Coordinates of C-alpha atoms in Angstrom, one line a residue:
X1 CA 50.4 -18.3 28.2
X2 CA 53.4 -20.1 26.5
X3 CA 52.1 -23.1 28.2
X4 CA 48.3 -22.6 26.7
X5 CA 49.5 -22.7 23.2
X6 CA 52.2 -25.5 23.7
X7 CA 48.9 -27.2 25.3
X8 CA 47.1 -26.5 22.0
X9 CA 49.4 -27.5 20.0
X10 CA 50.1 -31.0 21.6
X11 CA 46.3 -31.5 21.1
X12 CA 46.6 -30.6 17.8
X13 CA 49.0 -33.5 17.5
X14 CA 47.3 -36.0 19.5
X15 CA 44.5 -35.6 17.5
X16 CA 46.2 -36.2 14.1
X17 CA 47.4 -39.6 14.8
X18 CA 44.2 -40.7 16.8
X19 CA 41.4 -40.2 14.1
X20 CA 40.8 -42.5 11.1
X21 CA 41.3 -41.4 7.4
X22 CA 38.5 -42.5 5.1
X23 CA 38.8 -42.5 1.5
X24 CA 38.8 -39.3 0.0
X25 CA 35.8 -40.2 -2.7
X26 CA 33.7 -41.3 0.0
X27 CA 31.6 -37.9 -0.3
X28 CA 30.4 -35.8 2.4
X29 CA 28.0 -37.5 3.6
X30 CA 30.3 -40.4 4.6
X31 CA 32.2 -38.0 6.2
X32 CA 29.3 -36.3 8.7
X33 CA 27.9 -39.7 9.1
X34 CA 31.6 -40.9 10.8
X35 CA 32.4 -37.9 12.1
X36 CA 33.2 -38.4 16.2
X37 CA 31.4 -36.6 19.0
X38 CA 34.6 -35.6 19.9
X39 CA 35.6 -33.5 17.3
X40 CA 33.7 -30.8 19.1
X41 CA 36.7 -30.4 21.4
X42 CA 38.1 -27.6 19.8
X43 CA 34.8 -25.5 19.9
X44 CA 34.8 -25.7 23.4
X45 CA 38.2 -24.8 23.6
X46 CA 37.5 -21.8 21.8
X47 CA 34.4 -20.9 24.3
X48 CA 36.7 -22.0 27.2
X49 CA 39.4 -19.6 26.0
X50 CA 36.9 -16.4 25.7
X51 CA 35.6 -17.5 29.2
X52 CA 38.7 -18.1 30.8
X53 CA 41.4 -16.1 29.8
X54 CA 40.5 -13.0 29.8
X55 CA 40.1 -13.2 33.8
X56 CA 43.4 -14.8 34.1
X57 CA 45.1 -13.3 31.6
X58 CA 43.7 -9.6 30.3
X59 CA 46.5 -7.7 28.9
X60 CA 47.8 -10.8 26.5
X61 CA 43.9 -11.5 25.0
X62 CA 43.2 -8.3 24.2
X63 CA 46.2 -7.8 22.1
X64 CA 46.3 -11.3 21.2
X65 CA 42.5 -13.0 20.7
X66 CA 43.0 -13.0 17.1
X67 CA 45.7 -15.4 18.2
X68 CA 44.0 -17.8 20.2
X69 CA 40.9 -18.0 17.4
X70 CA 43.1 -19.2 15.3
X71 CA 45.1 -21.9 17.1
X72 CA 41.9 -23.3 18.2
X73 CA 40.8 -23.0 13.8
X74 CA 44.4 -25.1 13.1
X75 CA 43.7 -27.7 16.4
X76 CA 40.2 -28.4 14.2
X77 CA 41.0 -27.8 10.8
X78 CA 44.4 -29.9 10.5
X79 CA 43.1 -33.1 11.9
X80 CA 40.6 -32.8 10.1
X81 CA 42.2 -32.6 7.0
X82 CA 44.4 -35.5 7.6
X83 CA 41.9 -37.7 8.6
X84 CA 39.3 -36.5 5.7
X85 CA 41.6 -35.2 3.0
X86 CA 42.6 -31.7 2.4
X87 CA 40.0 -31.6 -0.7
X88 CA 37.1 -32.3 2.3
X89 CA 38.5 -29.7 4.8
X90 CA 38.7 -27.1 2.0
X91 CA 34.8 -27.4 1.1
X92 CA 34.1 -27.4 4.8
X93 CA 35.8 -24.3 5.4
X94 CA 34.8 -22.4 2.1
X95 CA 31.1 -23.6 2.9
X96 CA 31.7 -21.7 6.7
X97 CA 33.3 -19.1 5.4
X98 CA 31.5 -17.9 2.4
X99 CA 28.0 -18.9 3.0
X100 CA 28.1 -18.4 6.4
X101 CA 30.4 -16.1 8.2
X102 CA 30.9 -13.5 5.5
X103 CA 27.0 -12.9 4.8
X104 CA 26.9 -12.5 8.6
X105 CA 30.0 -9.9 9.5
X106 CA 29.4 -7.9 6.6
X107 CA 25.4 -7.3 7.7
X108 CA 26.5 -6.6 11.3
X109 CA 29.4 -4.1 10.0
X110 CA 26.5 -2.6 7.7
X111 CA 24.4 -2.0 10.7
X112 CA 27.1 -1.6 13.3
X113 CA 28.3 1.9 11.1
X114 CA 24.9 3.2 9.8
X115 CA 23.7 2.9 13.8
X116 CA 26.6 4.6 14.7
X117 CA 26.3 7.5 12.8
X118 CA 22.6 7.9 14.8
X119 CA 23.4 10.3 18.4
X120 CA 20.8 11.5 20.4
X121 CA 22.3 15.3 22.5
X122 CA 20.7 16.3 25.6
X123 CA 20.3 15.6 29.0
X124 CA 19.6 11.7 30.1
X125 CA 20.1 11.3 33.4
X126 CA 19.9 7.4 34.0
X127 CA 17.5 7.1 36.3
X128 CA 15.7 4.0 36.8
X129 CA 12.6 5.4 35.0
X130 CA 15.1 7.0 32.1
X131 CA 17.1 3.6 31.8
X132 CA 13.4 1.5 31.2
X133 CA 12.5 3.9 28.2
X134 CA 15.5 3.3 26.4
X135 CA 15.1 -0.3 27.3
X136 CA 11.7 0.0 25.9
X137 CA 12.6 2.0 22.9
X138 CA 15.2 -0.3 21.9
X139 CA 13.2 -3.4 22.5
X140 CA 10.5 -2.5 20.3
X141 CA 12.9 -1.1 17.3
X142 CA 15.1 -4.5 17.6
X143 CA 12.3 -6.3 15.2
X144 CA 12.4 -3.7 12.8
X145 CA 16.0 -2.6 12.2
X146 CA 17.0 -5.7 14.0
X147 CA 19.1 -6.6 16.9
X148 CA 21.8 -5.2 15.8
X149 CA 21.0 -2.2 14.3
X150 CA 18.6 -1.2 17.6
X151 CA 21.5 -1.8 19.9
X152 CA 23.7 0.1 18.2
X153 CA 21.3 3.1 17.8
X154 CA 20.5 3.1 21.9
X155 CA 23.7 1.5 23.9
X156 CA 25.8 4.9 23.6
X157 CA 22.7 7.0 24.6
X158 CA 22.3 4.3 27.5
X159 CA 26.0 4.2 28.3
X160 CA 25.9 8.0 28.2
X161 CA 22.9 8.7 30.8
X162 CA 24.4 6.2 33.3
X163 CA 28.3 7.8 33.0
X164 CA 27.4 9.3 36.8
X165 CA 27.2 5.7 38.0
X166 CA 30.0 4.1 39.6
X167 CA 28.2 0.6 38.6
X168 CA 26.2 0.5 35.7
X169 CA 27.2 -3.5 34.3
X170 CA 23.7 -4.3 35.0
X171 CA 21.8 -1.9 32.6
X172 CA 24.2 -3.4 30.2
X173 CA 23.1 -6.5 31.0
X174 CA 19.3 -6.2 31.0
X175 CA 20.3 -4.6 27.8
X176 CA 21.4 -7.2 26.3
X177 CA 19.0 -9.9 27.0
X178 CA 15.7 -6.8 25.6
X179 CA 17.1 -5.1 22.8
X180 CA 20.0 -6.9 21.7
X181 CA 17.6 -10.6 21.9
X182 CA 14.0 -10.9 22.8
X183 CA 12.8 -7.9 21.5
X184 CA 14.0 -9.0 17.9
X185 CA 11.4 -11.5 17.6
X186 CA 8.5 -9.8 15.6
X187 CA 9.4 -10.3 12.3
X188 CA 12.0 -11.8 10.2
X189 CA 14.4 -8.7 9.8
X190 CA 14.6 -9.0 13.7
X191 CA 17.1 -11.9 13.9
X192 CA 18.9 -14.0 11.4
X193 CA 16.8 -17.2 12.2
X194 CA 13.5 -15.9 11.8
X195 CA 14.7 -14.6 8.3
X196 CA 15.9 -17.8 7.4
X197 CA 12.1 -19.5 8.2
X198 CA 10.9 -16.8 6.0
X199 CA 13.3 -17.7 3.2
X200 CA 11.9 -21.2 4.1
X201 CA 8.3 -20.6 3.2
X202 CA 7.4 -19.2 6.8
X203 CA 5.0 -16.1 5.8
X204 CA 6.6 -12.8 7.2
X205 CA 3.7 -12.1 9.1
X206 CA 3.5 -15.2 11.0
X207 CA 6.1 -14.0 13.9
X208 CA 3.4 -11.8 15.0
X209 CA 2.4 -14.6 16.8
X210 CA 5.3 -14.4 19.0
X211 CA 3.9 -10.9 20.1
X212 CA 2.3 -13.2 23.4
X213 CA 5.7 -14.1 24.4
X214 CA 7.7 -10.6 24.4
X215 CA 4.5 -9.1 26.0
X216 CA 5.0 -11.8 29.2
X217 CA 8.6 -11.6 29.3
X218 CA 8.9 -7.7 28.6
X219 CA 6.3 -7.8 31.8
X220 CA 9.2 -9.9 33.7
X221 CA 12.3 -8.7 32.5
X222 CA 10.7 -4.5 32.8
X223 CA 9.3 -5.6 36.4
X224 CA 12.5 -7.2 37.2
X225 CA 14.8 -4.3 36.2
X226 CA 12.9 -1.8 37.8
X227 CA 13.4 -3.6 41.1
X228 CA 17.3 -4.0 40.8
X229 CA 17.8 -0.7 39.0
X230 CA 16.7 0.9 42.0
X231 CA 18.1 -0.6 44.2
X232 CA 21.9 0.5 42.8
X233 CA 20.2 3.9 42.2
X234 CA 19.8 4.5 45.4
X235 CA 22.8 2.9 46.6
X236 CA 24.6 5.9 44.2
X237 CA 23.0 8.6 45.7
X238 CA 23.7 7.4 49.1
X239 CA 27.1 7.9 48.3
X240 CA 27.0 10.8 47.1
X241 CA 26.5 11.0 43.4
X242 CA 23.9 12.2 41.3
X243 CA 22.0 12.2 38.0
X244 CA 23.8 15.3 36.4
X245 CA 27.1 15.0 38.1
X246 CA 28.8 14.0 35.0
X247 CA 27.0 16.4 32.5
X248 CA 28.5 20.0 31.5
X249 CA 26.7 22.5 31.2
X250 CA 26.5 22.2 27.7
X251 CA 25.0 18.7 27.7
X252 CA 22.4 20.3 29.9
X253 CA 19.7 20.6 26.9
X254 CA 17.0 19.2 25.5
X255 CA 17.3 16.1 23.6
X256 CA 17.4 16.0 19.8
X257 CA 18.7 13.3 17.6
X258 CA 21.4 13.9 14.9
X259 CA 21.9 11.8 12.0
X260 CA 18.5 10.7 10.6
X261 CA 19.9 10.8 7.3
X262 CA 21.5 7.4 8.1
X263 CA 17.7 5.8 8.7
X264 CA 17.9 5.8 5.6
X265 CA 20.9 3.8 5.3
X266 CA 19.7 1.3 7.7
X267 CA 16.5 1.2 4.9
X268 CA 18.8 0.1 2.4
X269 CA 20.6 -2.4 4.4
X270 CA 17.0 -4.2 5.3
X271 CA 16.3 -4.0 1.6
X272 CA 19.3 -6.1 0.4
X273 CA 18.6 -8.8 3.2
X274 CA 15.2 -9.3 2.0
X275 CA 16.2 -9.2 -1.3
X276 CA 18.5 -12.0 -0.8
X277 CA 15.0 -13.7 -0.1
X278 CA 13.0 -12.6 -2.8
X279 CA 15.0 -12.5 -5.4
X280 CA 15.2 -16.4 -5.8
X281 CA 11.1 -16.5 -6.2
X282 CA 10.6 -13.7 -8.3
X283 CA 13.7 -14.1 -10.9
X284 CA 14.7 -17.1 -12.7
X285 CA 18.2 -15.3 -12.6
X286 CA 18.7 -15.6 -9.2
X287 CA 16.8 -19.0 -8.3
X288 CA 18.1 -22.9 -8.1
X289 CA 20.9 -21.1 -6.1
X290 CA 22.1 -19.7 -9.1
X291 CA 25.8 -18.0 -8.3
X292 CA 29.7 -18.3 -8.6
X293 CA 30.6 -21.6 -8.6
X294 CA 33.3 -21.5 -6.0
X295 CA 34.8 -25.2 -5.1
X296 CA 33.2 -28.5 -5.5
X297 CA 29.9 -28.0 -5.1
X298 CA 29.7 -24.8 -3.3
X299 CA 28.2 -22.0 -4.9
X300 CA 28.3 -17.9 -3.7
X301 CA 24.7 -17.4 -4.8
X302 CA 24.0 -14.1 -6.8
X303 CA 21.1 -13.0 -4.3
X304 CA 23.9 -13.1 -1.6
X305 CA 26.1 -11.1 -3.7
X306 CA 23.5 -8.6 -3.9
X307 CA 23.0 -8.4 -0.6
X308 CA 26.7 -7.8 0.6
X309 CA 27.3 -5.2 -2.5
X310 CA 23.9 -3.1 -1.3
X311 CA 24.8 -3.4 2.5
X312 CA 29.0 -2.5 2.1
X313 CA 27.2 0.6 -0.3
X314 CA 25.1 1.8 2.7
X315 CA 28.3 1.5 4.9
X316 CA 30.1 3.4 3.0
X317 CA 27.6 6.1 2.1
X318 CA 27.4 6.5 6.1
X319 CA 30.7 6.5 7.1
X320 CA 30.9 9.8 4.0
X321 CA 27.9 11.6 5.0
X322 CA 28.0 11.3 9.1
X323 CA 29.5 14.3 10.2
X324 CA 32.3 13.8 12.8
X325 CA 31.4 15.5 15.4
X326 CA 28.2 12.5 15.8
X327 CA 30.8 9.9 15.4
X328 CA 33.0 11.8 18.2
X329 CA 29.6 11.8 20.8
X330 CA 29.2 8.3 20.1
X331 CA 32.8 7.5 20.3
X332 CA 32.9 5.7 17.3
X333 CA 35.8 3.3 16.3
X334 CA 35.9 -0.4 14.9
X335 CA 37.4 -2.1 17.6
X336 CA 34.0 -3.7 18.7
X337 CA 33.3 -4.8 15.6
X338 CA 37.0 -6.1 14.9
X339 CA 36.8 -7.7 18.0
X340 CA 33.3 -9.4 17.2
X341 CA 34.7 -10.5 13.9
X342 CA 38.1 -12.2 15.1
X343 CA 35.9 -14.1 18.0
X344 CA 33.6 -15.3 15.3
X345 CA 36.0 -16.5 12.8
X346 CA 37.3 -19.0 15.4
X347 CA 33.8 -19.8 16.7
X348 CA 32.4 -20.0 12.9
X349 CA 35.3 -22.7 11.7
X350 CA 35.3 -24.2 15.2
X351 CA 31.8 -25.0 15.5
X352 CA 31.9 -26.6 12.2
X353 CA 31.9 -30.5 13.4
X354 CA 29.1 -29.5 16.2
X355 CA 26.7 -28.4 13.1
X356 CA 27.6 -31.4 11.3
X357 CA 27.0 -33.7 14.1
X358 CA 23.6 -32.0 14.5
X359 CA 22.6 -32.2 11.4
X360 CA 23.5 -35.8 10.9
X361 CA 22.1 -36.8 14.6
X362 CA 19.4 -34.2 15.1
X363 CA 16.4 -36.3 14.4
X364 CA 17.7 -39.3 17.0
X365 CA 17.6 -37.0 19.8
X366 CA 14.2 -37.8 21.0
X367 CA 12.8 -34.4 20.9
X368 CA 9.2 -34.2 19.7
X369 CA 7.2 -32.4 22.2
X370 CA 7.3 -28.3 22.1
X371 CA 8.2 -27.5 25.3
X372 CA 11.6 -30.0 24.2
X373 CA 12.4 -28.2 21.2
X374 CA 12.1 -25.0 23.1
X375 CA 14.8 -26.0 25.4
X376 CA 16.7 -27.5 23.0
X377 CA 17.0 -25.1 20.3
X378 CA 17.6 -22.6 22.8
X379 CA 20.4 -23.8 24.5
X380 CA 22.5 -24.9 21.3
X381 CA 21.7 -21.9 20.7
X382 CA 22.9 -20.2 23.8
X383 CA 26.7 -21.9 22.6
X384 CA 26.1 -21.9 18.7
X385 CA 25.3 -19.8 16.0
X386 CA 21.1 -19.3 16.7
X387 CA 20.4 -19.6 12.6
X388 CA 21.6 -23.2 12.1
X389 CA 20.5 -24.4 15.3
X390 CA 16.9 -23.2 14.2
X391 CA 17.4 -24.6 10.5
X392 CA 18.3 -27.9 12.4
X393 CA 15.5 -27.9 14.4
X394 CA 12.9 -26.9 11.4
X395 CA 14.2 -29.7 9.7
X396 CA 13.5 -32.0 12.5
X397 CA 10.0 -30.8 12.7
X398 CA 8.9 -30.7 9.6
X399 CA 10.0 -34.6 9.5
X400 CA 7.5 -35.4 12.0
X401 CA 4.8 -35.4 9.6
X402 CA 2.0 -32.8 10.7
X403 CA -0.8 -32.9 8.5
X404 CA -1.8 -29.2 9.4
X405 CA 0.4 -26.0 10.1
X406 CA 2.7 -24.0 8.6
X407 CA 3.8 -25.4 4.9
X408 CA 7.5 -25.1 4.6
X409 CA 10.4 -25.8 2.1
X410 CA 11.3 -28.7 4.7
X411 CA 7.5 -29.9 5.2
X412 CA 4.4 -29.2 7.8
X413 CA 5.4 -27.6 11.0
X414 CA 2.7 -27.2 13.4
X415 CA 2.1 -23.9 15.0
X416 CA 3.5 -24.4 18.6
X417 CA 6.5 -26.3 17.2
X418 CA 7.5 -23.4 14.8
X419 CA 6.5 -21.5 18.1
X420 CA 8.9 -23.2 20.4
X421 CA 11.9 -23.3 17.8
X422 CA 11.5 -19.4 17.1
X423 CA 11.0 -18.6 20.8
X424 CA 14.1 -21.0 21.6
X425 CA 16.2 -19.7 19.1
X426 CA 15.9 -15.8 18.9
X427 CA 15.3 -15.5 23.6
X428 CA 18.2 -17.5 24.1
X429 CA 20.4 -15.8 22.1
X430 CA 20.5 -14.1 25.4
X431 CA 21.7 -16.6 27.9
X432 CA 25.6 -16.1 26.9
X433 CA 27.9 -13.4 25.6
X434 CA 28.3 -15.3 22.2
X435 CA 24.6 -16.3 21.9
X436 CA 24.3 -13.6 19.7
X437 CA 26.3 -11.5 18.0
X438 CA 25.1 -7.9 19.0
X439 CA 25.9 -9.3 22.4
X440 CA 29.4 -9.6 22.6
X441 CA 29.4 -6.2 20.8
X442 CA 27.6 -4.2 23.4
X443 CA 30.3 -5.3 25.7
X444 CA 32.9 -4.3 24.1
X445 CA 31.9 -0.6 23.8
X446 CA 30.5 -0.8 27.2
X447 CA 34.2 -1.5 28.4
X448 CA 35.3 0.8 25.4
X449 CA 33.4 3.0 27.8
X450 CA 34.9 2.3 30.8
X451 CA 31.8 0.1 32.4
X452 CA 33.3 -3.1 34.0
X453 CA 31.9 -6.0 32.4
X454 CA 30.7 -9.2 33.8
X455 CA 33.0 -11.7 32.7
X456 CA 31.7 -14.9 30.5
X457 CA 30.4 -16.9 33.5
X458 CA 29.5 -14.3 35.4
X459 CA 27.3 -12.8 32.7
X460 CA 25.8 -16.6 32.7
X461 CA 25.3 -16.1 36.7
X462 CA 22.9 -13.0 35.2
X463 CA 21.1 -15.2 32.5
X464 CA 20.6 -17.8 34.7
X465 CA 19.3 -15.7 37.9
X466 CA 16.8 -13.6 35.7
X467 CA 16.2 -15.8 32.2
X468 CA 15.9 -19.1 32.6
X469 CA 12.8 -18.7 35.6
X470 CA 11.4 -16.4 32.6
X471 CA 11.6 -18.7 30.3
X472 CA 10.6 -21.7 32.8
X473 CA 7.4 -19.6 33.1
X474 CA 7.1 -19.2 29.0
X475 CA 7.3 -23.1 28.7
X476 CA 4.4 -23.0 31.6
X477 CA 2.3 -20.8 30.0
X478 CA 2.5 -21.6 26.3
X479 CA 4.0 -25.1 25.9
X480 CA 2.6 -27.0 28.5

């Protein structure tokens, strides 16, 4: 591993005395408009290193990811600086960090510990038929308490009904791409990009018009699990286990769920994010971006501020009013969400060059047909954050001048494109552990729980076997 960082390091170096310095008054536009393809390197270092090393080396990234995150932020970040000026690489990181990355972690903390003070007690064995009603329970709350918040309500009852399997990685996995993605895809409080359209002029109603597309591939993906999850059933109760060999006598009951009360939580939590929203259109106090003035020309708007107080209140209302013994059935602890925070720093300030360069480049790609921007917002947003992908590729859109559609803050969008960008960006979350963020958090109570994992690629091997034919079929059917 000494060699990895001495590797890192070296790059670092290399890097330093190979790019150009501009003048520092050039402005940031001059700086995106010169900035090399290249620069990219580190953020696929940093997907590299939570593919790679955590089959070659286990023990050293689990104690030491927060480690790796951040060489791979310093083999970005102090290049950059030298070649761009310190002044430059201070906005770009304040403009991550502050408008980005700490909106996002504190909503998926908010939901991560008002979901988890939710249990349901009673008997669920994880049969094949069981398994596909939580699946389909948590695929049609993701749009409504969002991705997040459904998979955190339903993994630990999932996780719990299969604990008599010897292999249950697949549930896990079909898992992740219904509940955790696709079924998100309703309405704007279902993902992150979909709320941003809506903040964009995109009327909250209007992703009822994806209801098409999670009928066909809920039709697949159910079909589809059914076959495989039957398949290892049966395999298990050839060898000898069963259903119920792993409940007590007192889990043996019927089922009852414990810790409404945080529903209500949950409530609040969706309040502030659409509040960050509407409170720029229906106060003058809050619009123009009003805010902190933080560095240059970066503001921390009020209606954000807002939003994180009203979310860390529900957190913390939760984590008081939960009773223990709910938080002990769930096996509640924050190593999942530590984990998905230190990953996503380094991805968040690593990946800050890629959204630059697609930005600046996005419109020269070419893509104008639907069944393009489908495939390409989706897989940038199978490697990058899902919201800026689909900002970039709403931009791009509404640039092509449609005369009828949806009217946007960034100009017409026709129908199918808005389609193919929304469908692109919220079912291919689902094609990679860091696709989304809810993703990469299942795993880690899943192996929390003792269920092995698929590692990155081989989770990919999944997405690619089951997903991407679905979503060939989706661009067939509704794009074609």
């Amino acid at each position: 591993m000494n060699r990895f960082l001495k590797f890192l390091l070296s790059l670092s170096t290399v890097a330093m005395t190979t790019i150009l310095p501009i003048a520092a008054n050039d402005g940031h536009e001059a700086v995106a408009a010169v900035l090399p393809a290249w620069s990219v390197i580190p953020f696929i270092g940093m997907l590299l290193s939570i593919a790679v090393i955590p089959l070659t080396h286990p023990h050293w990234w689990e104690k030491n990811m927060h480690v790796a995150a951040g060489i791979w932020s310093l083999v970005f970040i102090v290049p950059f600086a030298f070649a761009y000026g310190f002044s430059e690489a201070w906005f770009r990181l304040l403009e991550s960090m502050l408008l980005d990355y700490v909106p996002f972690i504190v909503l998926l903390f908010g939901l991560f510990v008002a979901a988890s003070g939710i249990a349901v007690r009673g008997t669920l064995p994880g049969t094949p038929k069981v398994n596909m009603l939580i699946l389909f329970i948590g695929t049609m709350l993701a749009s409504w308490i969002g991705t997040t918040g459904a998979a955190m309500v339903m993994i630990r009852p999932l996780i719990r009904a299969n604990k008599w399997r010897k292999k249950a990685a697949h549930v896990i996995v079909f898992f992740i791409f219904l509940v955790a993605n696709i079924g998100g895809c309703l309405t704007p409080l279902g993902d992150p990009p979909l709320f941003m359209g809506f903040q964009r002029g995109v009327p909250f109603t209007w992703t009822f018009h994806l209801a098409p597309f999670l009928l066909l591939n809920m039709i697949i993906l159910f079909a589809a699990f059914y076959f495989i999850d039957s398949y290892f059933c049966k395999k298990e109760l050839a060898e000898g286990r069963s259903p119920l060999d792993e409940l007590s006598e007192s889990e043996k009951e019927p089922i009852r769920i414990e810790g409404l009360h945080n529903l209500i939580f949950i409530g609040m939590i969706i309040v502030g994010v659409i509040a960050n929203g509407l409170l720029p259109k229906e106060f003058a106090f809050f619009a123009d971006n009003a805010g902190i003035p933080v560095y240059d020309e970066i503001v921390f708007p009020y209606a954000t501020i807002v939003e994180i107080i009203i979310i860390l209140v529900a957190a913390f209302l939760s984590l008081k009013t939960t009773k223990e013994s709910i938080h002990e059935l769930n096996e509640f602890s924050h190593a999942p969400i530590i984990e998905v925070a230190t990953l996503f720093l380094g991805i968040f300030i690593t990946m800050i060059p890629a959204l630059i360069f697609l930005k600046v480049h996005g419109a020269q790609l070419g893509i104008h047909d639907p069944w393009q921007l489908f495939w390409a917002t989706g897989f940038l947003s199978s490697f990058l954050d899902n919201t800026p992908t689909y900002l970039v590729f709403l931009q791009t859109a509404g640039a092509i001048g449609s005369t009828t559609g949806i009217h946007t803050s960034v100009g017409t969008v026709s129908q199918i494109m808005l389609e193919a960008i929304s469908a692109g960006a919220v079912f291919m979350g689902a094609n990679t552990y860091i696709g989304n963020a809810p993703n990469f958090m299942v795993k880690s109570i899943a192996e929390e729980n003792g269920i092995k994992m698929p590692s990155f690629f081989g989770y990919m091997g999944w997405s690619i076997a089951i997903l991407i034919p679905t979503f060939i079929i989706d661009m067939v059917v509704f794009f074609l």
